Short mmCIF file of N, CA and C in Angstrom, two decimals:
data_model
loop_
_atom_site.label_atom_id
_atom_site.label_comp_id
_atom_site.label_asym_id
_atom_site.label_seq_id
_atom_site.Cartn_x
_atom_site.Cartn_y
_atom_site.Cartn_z
N MET A 1 -10.85 26.49 0.34
CA MET A 1 -11.83 26.82 -0.65
C MET A 1 -11.43 26.12 -1.93
N THR A 2 -12.34 25.46 -2.60
CA THR A 2 -11.99 24.73 -3.79
C THR A 2 -12.43 25.47 -5.04
N ALA A 3 -11.87 25.07 -6.14
CA ALA A 3 -12.12 25.78 -7.39
C ALA A 3 -13.43 25.37 -8.04
N PHE A 4 -13.86 24.09 -7.91
CA PHE A 4 -15.00 23.62 -8.65
C PHE A 4 -16.32 24.31 -8.30
N PRO A 5 -16.67 24.50 -7.02
CA PRO A 5 -17.91 25.24 -6.74
C PRO A 5 -17.84 26.68 -7.26
N LEU A 6 -16.63 27.22 -7.34
CA LEU A 6 -16.48 28.59 -7.83
C LEU A 6 -16.78 28.68 -9.32
N LEU A 7 -16.59 27.58 -10.05
CA LEU A 7 -16.92 27.60 -11.48
C LEU A 7 -18.39 27.91 -11.68
N PHE A 8 -19.24 27.34 -10.83
CA PHE A 8 -20.68 27.60 -10.91
C PHE A 8 -20.97 29.09 -10.70
N ILE A 9 -20.27 29.69 -9.74
CA ILE A 9 -20.45 31.11 -9.46
C ILE A 9 -19.99 31.93 -10.65
N LEU A 10 -18.85 31.54 -11.23
CA LEU A 10 -18.31 32.29 -12.36
C LEU A 10 -19.21 32.20 -13.59
N VAL A 11 -19.83 31.03 -13.80
CA VAL A 11 -20.72 30.87 -14.95
C VAL A 11 -21.94 31.77 -14.79
N GLN A 12 -22.43 31.91 -13.57
CA GLN A 12 -23.61 32.74 -13.34
C GLN A 12 -23.28 34.23 -13.31
N THR A 13 -22.02 34.57 -13.22
CA THR A 13 -21.60 35.96 -13.17
C THR A 13 -21.19 36.39 -14.57
N ASN A 14 -21.73 37.47 -15.05
CA ASN A 14 -21.41 37.94 -16.39
C ASN A 14 -20.04 38.60 -16.46
N LEU A 15 -19.39 38.80 -15.32
CA LEU A 15 -18.08 39.44 -15.24
C LEU A 15 -18.05 40.75 -16.03
N PRO A 16 -18.82 41.74 -15.59
CA PRO A 16 -18.97 42.97 -16.37
C PRO A 16 -17.75 43.87 -16.42
N ASP A 17 -16.92 43.90 -15.40
CA ASP A 17 -15.81 44.84 -15.43
C ASP A 17 -14.49 44.15 -15.09
N GLU A 18 -13.42 44.86 -15.28
CA GLU A 18 -12.09 44.31 -15.06
C GLU A 18 -11.82 43.96 -13.60
N ALA A 19 -12.38 44.74 -12.67
CA ALA A 19 -12.17 44.45 -11.25
C ALA A 19 -12.75 43.09 -10.88
N VAL A 20 -13.93 42.78 -11.40
CA VAL A 20 -14.56 41.49 -11.12
C VAL A 20 -13.74 40.37 -11.74
N LYS A 21 -13.27 40.57 -12.96
CA LYS A 21 -12.45 39.56 -13.63
C LYS A 21 -11.16 39.31 -12.85
N LYS A 22 -10.56 40.38 -12.35
CA LYS A 22 -9.32 40.25 -11.59
C LYS A 22 -9.54 39.47 -10.30
N ARG A 23 -10.63 39.78 -9.57
CA ARG A 23 -10.94 39.06 -8.33
C ARG A 23 -11.23 37.59 -8.62
N ALA A 24 -11.97 37.32 -9.70
CA ALA A 24 -12.32 35.95 -10.06
C ALA A 24 -11.07 35.14 -10.40
N LYS A 25 -10.16 35.74 -11.14
CA LYS A 25 -8.92 35.04 -11.50
C LYS A 25 -8.09 34.73 -10.26
N ALA A 26 -8.00 35.68 -9.34
CA ALA A 26 -7.22 35.46 -8.11
C ALA A 26 -7.82 34.34 -7.28
N VAL A 27 -9.12 34.34 -7.09
CA VAL A 27 -9.79 33.31 -6.30
C VAL A 27 -9.63 31.95 -6.98
N PHE A 28 -9.82 31.91 -8.28
CA PHE A 28 -9.70 30.65 -9.01
C PHE A 28 -8.28 30.11 -8.93
N ALA A 29 -7.29 30.98 -9.06
CA ALA A 29 -5.89 30.56 -8.99
C ALA A 29 -5.56 30.00 -7.61
N ASN A 30 -5.96 30.69 -6.56
CA ASN A 30 -5.69 30.22 -5.20
C ASN A 30 -6.43 28.91 -4.92
N GLY A 31 -7.67 28.83 -5.31
CA GLY A 31 -8.45 27.61 -5.11
C GLY A 31 -7.87 26.44 -5.88
N SER A 32 -7.37 26.70 -7.07
CA SER A 32 -6.77 25.64 -7.89
C SER A 32 -5.50 25.11 -7.24
N ILE A 33 -4.71 25.99 -6.67
CA ILE A 33 -3.47 25.58 -6.01
C ILE A 33 -3.79 24.69 -4.81
N ILE A 34 -4.76 25.10 -4.02
CA ILE A 34 -5.15 24.32 -2.84
C ILE A 34 -5.71 22.96 -3.26
N LEU A 35 -6.57 22.94 -4.26
CA LEU A 35 -7.16 21.69 -4.75
C LEU A 35 -6.08 20.77 -5.32
N ALA A 36 -5.13 21.31 -6.07
CA ALA A 36 -4.05 20.51 -6.64
C ALA A 36 -3.18 19.91 -5.53
N ALA A 37 -2.88 20.70 -4.51
CA ALA A 37 -2.05 20.20 -3.40
C ALA A 37 -2.76 19.08 -2.66
N LEU A 38 -4.05 19.25 -2.37
CA LEU A 38 -4.80 18.20 -1.68
C LEU A 38 -4.91 16.94 -2.54
N SER A 39 -5.14 17.13 -3.82
CA SER A 39 -5.23 15.98 -4.73
C SER A 39 -3.90 15.24 -4.79
N ALA A 40 -2.80 15.98 -4.90
CA ALA A 40 -1.47 15.35 -4.93
C ALA A 40 -1.20 14.58 -3.65
N LEU A 41 -1.59 15.14 -2.51
CA LEU A 41 -1.40 14.45 -1.24
C LEU A 41 -2.18 13.14 -1.20
N LEU A 42 -3.44 13.17 -1.62
CA LEU A 42 -4.26 11.96 -1.59
C LEU A 42 -3.76 10.92 -2.58
N VAL A 43 -3.34 11.34 -3.77
CA VAL A 43 -2.82 10.40 -4.77
C VAL A 43 -1.51 9.79 -4.26
N SER A 44 -0.65 10.63 -3.70
CA SER A 44 0.62 10.14 -3.16
C SER A 44 0.38 9.13 -2.06
N TYR A 45 -0.56 9.43 -1.18
CA TYR A 45 -0.86 8.50 -0.09
C TYR A 45 -1.41 7.19 -0.65
N HIS A 46 -2.29 7.29 -1.62
CA HIS A 46 -2.91 6.09 -2.20
C HIS A 46 -1.85 5.20 -2.86
N LEU A 47 -0.86 5.80 -3.51
CA LEU A 47 0.16 5.04 -4.21
C LEU A 47 1.24 4.49 -3.27
N THR A 48 1.60 5.24 -2.23
CA THR A 48 2.71 4.85 -1.37
C THR A 48 2.29 4.38 0.02
N CYS A 49 1.06 4.66 0.41
CA CYS A 49 0.55 4.37 1.76
C CYS A 49 1.33 5.13 2.84
N HIS A 50 1.94 6.24 2.46
CA HIS A 50 2.65 7.11 3.41
C HIS A 50 2.18 8.54 3.20
N GLY A 51 1.74 9.17 4.28
CA GLY A 51 1.37 10.58 4.21
C GLY A 51 2.59 11.45 4.45
N LEU A 52 2.35 12.71 4.63
CA LEU A 52 3.44 13.63 4.94
C LEU A 52 3.90 13.40 6.37
N PRO A 53 5.20 13.43 6.62
CA PRO A 53 5.66 13.29 8.00
C PRO A 53 5.27 14.53 8.82
N CYS A 54 4.94 14.32 10.06
CA CYS A 54 4.52 15.41 10.93
C CYS A 54 5.74 16.02 11.61
N LEU A 55 6.04 17.25 11.28
CA LEU A 55 7.19 17.93 11.88
C LEU A 55 6.98 18.17 13.38
N PHE A 56 5.75 18.48 13.77
CA PHE A 56 5.44 18.70 15.18
C PHE A 56 5.75 17.45 15.99
N ARG A 57 5.31 16.30 15.49
CA ARG A 57 5.56 15.05 16.21
C ARG A 57 7.04 14.69 16.22
N ALA A 58 7.73 14.96 15.11
CA ALA A 58 9.16 14.67 15.04
C ALA A 58 9.95 15.53 16.04
N LEU A 59 9.51 16.76 16.22
CA LEU A 59 10.23 17.67 17.12
C LEU A 59 9.86 17.49 18.59
N THR A 60 8.59 17.20 18.87
CA THR A 60 8.13 17.17 20.26
C THR A 60 7.80 15.77 20.78
N GLY A 61 7.50 14.86 19.88
CA GLY A 61 7.07 13.53 20.31
C GLY A 61 5.58 13.44 20.59
N TYR A 62 4.89 14.57 20.53
CA TYR A 62 3.44 14.60 20.77
C TYR A 62 2.69 14.59 19.44
N LEU A 63 1.47 14.05 19.49
CA LEU A 63 0.62 14.06 18.30
C LEU A 63 0.02 15.45 18.12
N CYS A 64 0.05 15.95 16.89
CA CYS A 64 -0.59 17.24 16.59
C CYS A 64 -2.07 16.97 16.26
N PRO A 65 -2.90 18.00 16.13
CA PRO A 65 -4.31 17.77 15.81
C PRO A 65 -4.51 17.07 14.47
N GLY A 66 -3.58 17.25 13.56
CA GLY A 66 -3.74 16.69 12.22
C GLY A 66 -3.13 15.31 12.03
N CYS A 67 -2.41 14.79 13.03
CA CYS A 67 -1.80 13.47 12.89
C CYS A 67 -2.88 12.42 12.60
N GLY A 68 -2.72 11.71 11.51
CA GLY A 68 -3.69 10.70 11.10
C GLY A 68 -4.79 11.24 10.20
N MET A 69 -4.78 12.53 9.92
CA MET A 69 -5.86 13.13 9.15
C MET A 69 -5.86 12.67 7.69
N THR A 70 -4.69 12.46 7.09
CA THR A 70 -4.65 11.99 5.70
C THR A 70 -5.26 10.60 5.61
N ARG A 71 -4.85 9.71 6.51
CA ARG A 71 -5.41 8.36 6.52
C ARG A 71 -6.91 8.40 6.80
N ALA A 72 -7.32 9.28 7.70
CA ALA A 72 -8.74 9.40 8.02
C ALA A 72 -9.53 9.92 6.82
N ALA A 73 -8.97 10.88 6.09
CA ALA A 73 -9.66 11.42 4.91
C ALA A 73 -9.83 10.34 3.86
N VAL A 74 -8.80 9.52 3.66
CA VAL A 74 -8.90 8.41 2.70
C VAL A 74 -9.96 7.42 3.17
N ALA A 75 -10.01 7.14 4.46
CA ALA A 75 -11.02 6.23 5.00
C ALA A 75 -12.42 6.80 4.83
N ILE A 76 -12.59 8.10 5.06
CA ILE A 76 -13.90 8.73 4.89
C ILE A 76 -14.32 8.67 3.43
N LEU A 77 -13.39 8.94 2.52
CA LEU A 77 -13.71 8.85 1.09
C LEU A 77 -14.09 7.43 0.70
N GLY A 78 -13.55 6.43 1.40
CA GLY A 78 -13.91 5.04 1.17
C GLY A 78 -15.09 4.58 2.01
N GLU A 79 -15.73 5.51 2.69
CA GLU A 79 -16.90 5.28 3.53
C GLU A 79 -16.62 4.32 4.68
N ASP A 80 -15.40 4.32 5.18
CA ASP A 80 -15.04 3.50 6.34
C ASP A 80 -14.87 4.44 7.54
N PHE A 81 -16.00 4.82 8.13
CA PHE A 81 -15.99 5.82 9.19
C PHE A 81 -15.39 5.29 10.49
N ALA A 82 -15.52 3.99 10.74
CA ALA A 82 -14.91 3.41 11.96
C ALA A 82 -13.39 3.50 11.89
N LYS A 83 -12.83 3.23 10.73
CA LYS A 83 -11.38 3.33 10.57
C LYS A 83 -10.93 4.78 10.68
N ALA A 84 -11.70 5.70 10.12
CA ALA A 84 -11.37 7.13 10.22
C ALA A 84 -11.35 7.56 11.68
N TRP A 85 -12.31 7.08 12.46
CA TRP A 85 -12.37 7.41 13.89
C TRP A 85 -11.13 6.87 14.62
N GLN A 86 -10.67 5.68 14.23
CA GLN A 86 -9.47 5.10 14.84
C GLN A 86 -8.24 5.94 14.53
N TYR A 87 -8.14 6.44 13.32
CA TYR A 87 -6.98 7.26 12.95
C TYR A 87 -6.96 8.56 13.73
N THR A 88 -8.09 9.25 13.75
CA THR A 88 -8.22 10.47 14.55
C THR A 88 -9.70 10.83 14.67
N PRO A 89 -10.21 10.90 15.89
CA PRO A 89 -11.62 11.28 16.09
C PRO A 89 -11.94 12.67 15.55
N LEU A 90 -10.92 13.51 15.44
CA LEU A 90 -11.15 14.87 14.95
C LEU A 90 -11.68 14.86 13.53
N SER A 91 -11.33 13.84 12.74
CA SER A 91 -11.78 13.80 11.35
C SER A 91 -13.30 13.77 11.26
N LEU A 92 -13.94 12.93 12.06
CA LEU A 92 -15.40 12.85 12.02
C LEU A 92 -16.05 13.96 12.82
N THR A 93 -15.36 14.42 13.86
CA THR A 93 -15.88 15.51 14.66
C THR A 93 -15.99 16.78 13.83
N LEU A 94 -15.06 16.96 12.91
CA LEU A 94 -15.04 18.17 12.11
C LEU A 94 -15.92 18.11 10.86
N LEU A 95 -16.48 16.94 10.54
CA LEU A 95 -17.34 16.87 9.35
C LEU A 95 -18.47 17.90 9.38
N PRO A 96 -19.19 18.05 10.50
CA PRO A 96 -20.21 19.10 10.52
C PRO A 96 -19.63 20.50 10.40
N VAL A 97 -18.41 20.67 10.90
CA VAL A 97 -17.78 21.99 10.82
C VAL A 97 -17.43 22.33 9.37
N PHE A 98 -17.15 21.30 8.55
CA PHE A 98 -16.85 21.58 7.16
C PHE A 98 -18.06 22.19 6.45
N ALA A 99 -19.27 21.88 6.93
CA ALA A 99 -20.45 22.53 6.37
C ALA A 99 -20.38 24.04 6.58
N PHE A 100 -19.72 24.42 7.66
CA PHE A 100 -19.51 25.84 7.94
C PHE A 100 -18.74 26.51 6.81
N TYR A 101 -17.83 25.75 6.21
CA TYR A 101 -17.03 26.31 5.12
C TYR A 101 -17.83 26.52 3.84
N LEU A 102 -18.99 25.90 3.74
CA LEU A 102 -19.86 26.20 2.60
C LEU A 102 -20.23 27.68 2.59
N LEU A 103 -20.27 28.25 3.78
CA LEU A 103 -20.52 29.68 3.90
C LEU A 103 -19.41 30.47 3.21
N TYR A 104 -18.19 29.96 3.29
CA TYR A 104 -17.08 30.64 2.62
C TYR A 104 -17.25 30.65 1.10
N ILE A 105 -17.84 29.60 0.55
CA ILE A 105 -18.09 29.57 -0.89
C ILE A 105 -19.07 30.68 -1.25
N TYR A 106 -20.11 30.85 -0.46
CA TYR A 106 -21.07 31.93 -0.68
C TYR A 106 -20.37 33.29 -0.57
N LYS A 107 -19.56 33.44 0.49
CA LYS A 107 -18.87 34.72 0.69
C LYS A 107 -17.87 34.99 -0.43
N THR A 108 -17.26 33.95 -0.93
CA THR A 108 -16.31 34.12 -2.03
C THR A 108 -17.04 34.58 -3.28
N GLY A 109 -18.21 34.04 -3.52
CA GLY A 109 -19.01 34.49 -4.67
C GLY A 109 -19.38 35.96 -4.55
N ARG A 110 -19.76 36.37 -3.35
CA ARG A 110 -20.07 37.80 -3.13
C ARG A 110 -18.84 38.66 -3.34
N TYR A 111 -17.69 38.16 -2.88
CA TYR A 111 -16.45 38.92 -3.06
C TYR A 111 -16.13 39.08 -4.55
N ILE A 112 -16.31 38.02 -5.31
CA ILE A 112 -16.02 38.10 -6.74
C ILE A 112 -16.97 39.09 -7.42
N ARG A 113 -18.25 38.97 -7.14
CA ARG A 113 -19.24 39.80 -7.83
C ARG A 113 -19.23 41.25 -7.37
N LYS A 114 -19.11 41.47 -6.05
CA LYS A 114 -19.30 42.83 -5.53
C LYS A 114 -18.06 43.42 -4.87
N GLY A 115 -17.04 42.61 -4.64
CA GLY A 115 -15.84 43.11 -3.99
C GLY A 115 -15.97 43.28 -2.50
N GLU A 116 -17.04 42.73 -1.91
CA GLU A 116 -17.26 42.84 -0.47
C GLU A 116 -16.48 41.75 0.26
N GLU A 117 -15.60 42.15 1.13
CA GLU A 117 -14.86 41.19 1.94
C GLU A 117 -15.57 41.04 3.28
N ASP A 118 -16.20 39.90 3.47
CA ASP A 118 -17.01 39.66 4.65
C ASP A 118 -16.44 38.52 5.50
N PHE A 119 -15.15 38.24 5.35
CA PHE A 119 -14.53 37.16 6.11
C PHE A 119 -14.17 37.67 7.50
N LYS A 120 -14.49 36.88 8.49
CA LYS A 120 -14.27 37.28 9.88
C LYS A 120 -13.18 36.41 10.50
N LEU A 121 -12.30 37.04 11.24
CA LEU A 121 -11.20 36.33 11.90
C LEU A 121 -11.74 35.33 12.91
N GLY A 122 -12.82 35.66 13.57
CA GLY A 122 -13.39 34.80 14.60
C GLY A 122 -13.81 33.44 14.06
N GLU A 123 -14.22 33.37 12.81
CA GLU A 123 -14.62 32.10 12.22
C GLU A 123 -13.44 31.13 12.15
N SER A 124 -12.30 31.62 11.75
CA SER A 124 -11.11 30.77 11.66
C SER A 124 -10.53 30.48 13.04
N VAL A 125 -10.61 31.44 13.94
CA VAL A 125 -10.09 31.25 15.30
C VAL A 125 -10.88 30.15 16.01
N PHE A 126 -12.19 30.07 15.76
CA PHE A 126 -13.04 29.04 16.35
C PHE A 126 -12.51 27.65 15.97
N LEU A 127 -12.20 27.44 14.70
CA LEU A 127 -11.69 26.15 14.26
C LEU A 127 -10.31 25.87 14.86
N LEU A 128 -9.50 26.90 14.96
CA LEU A 128 -8.17 26.75 15.56
C LEU A 128 -8.28 26.34 17.02
N LEU A 129 -9.21 26.93 17.76
CA LEU A 129 -9.41 26.57 19.17
C LEU A 129 -9.86 25.12 19.32
N ILE A 130 -10.73 24.67 18.43
CA ILE A 130 -11.15 23.27 18.46
C ILE A 130 -9.94 22.37 18.28
N ALA A 131 -9.09 22.69 17.32
CA ALA A 131 -7.91 21.87 17.03
C ALA A 131 -6.94 21.87 18.21
N ILE A 132 -6.73 23.02 18.83
CA ILE A 132 -5.81 23.10 19.97
C ILE A 132 -6.34 22.29 21.16
N CYS A 133 -7.61 22.42 21.46
CA CYS A 133 -8.21 21.66 22.57
C CYS A 133 -8.10 20.17 22.30
N PHE A 134 -8.35 19.77 21.06
CA PHE A 134 -8.24 18.36 20.70
C PHE A 134 -6.81 17.86 20.88
N ALA A 135 -5.83 18.65 20.45
CA ALA A 135 -4.42 18.24 20.56
C ALA A 135 -4.03 18.08 22.02
N ILE A 136 -4.47 18.96 22.88
CA ILE A 136 -4.16 18.85 24.31
C ILE A 136 -4.80 17.60 24.90
N ALA A 137 -6.09 17.39 24.62
CA ALA A 137 -6.79 16.23 25.17
C ALA A 137 -6.20 14.93 24.63
N ARG A 138 -5.78 14.91 23.39
CA ARG A 138 -5.24 13.72 22.75
C ARG A 138 -3.91 13.28 23.38
N ASN A 139 -3.15 14.23 23.86
CA ASN A 139 -1.82 13.93 24.39
C ASN A 139 -1.77 13.82 25.90
N LEU A 140 -2.91 13.91 26.59
CA LEU A 140 -2.91 13.78 28.05
C LEU A 140 -2.80 12.33 28.48
#
């Protein structure tokens, strides 16, 4: 979840009570940390042409579902979808699934305004299953 779409939600929310302010600050802080980490990773890759080493691959010798994902993300941002597919097909396969995460932005806004936690474990498990199946097929 990123911080920038949440700014729009926060601007539209009058933040009437302390509970809402507390939830908004927590969500913004967590989103900012995630956004900063992703930005640092992409900047580091752009400057050094080296992503983070994969501990799974170092320990097992097999490719994990995320191997090549940093290079693929940079290729997608540069609109080179063929190169992204070469790095890892999962990068383009998951693009439609990322639209699913837009739902999380809506749910986060509801959580901030009303305190309703409507996040379901099954939604995250679905993505995890896709990644596991991809990792198995990739290493066969």
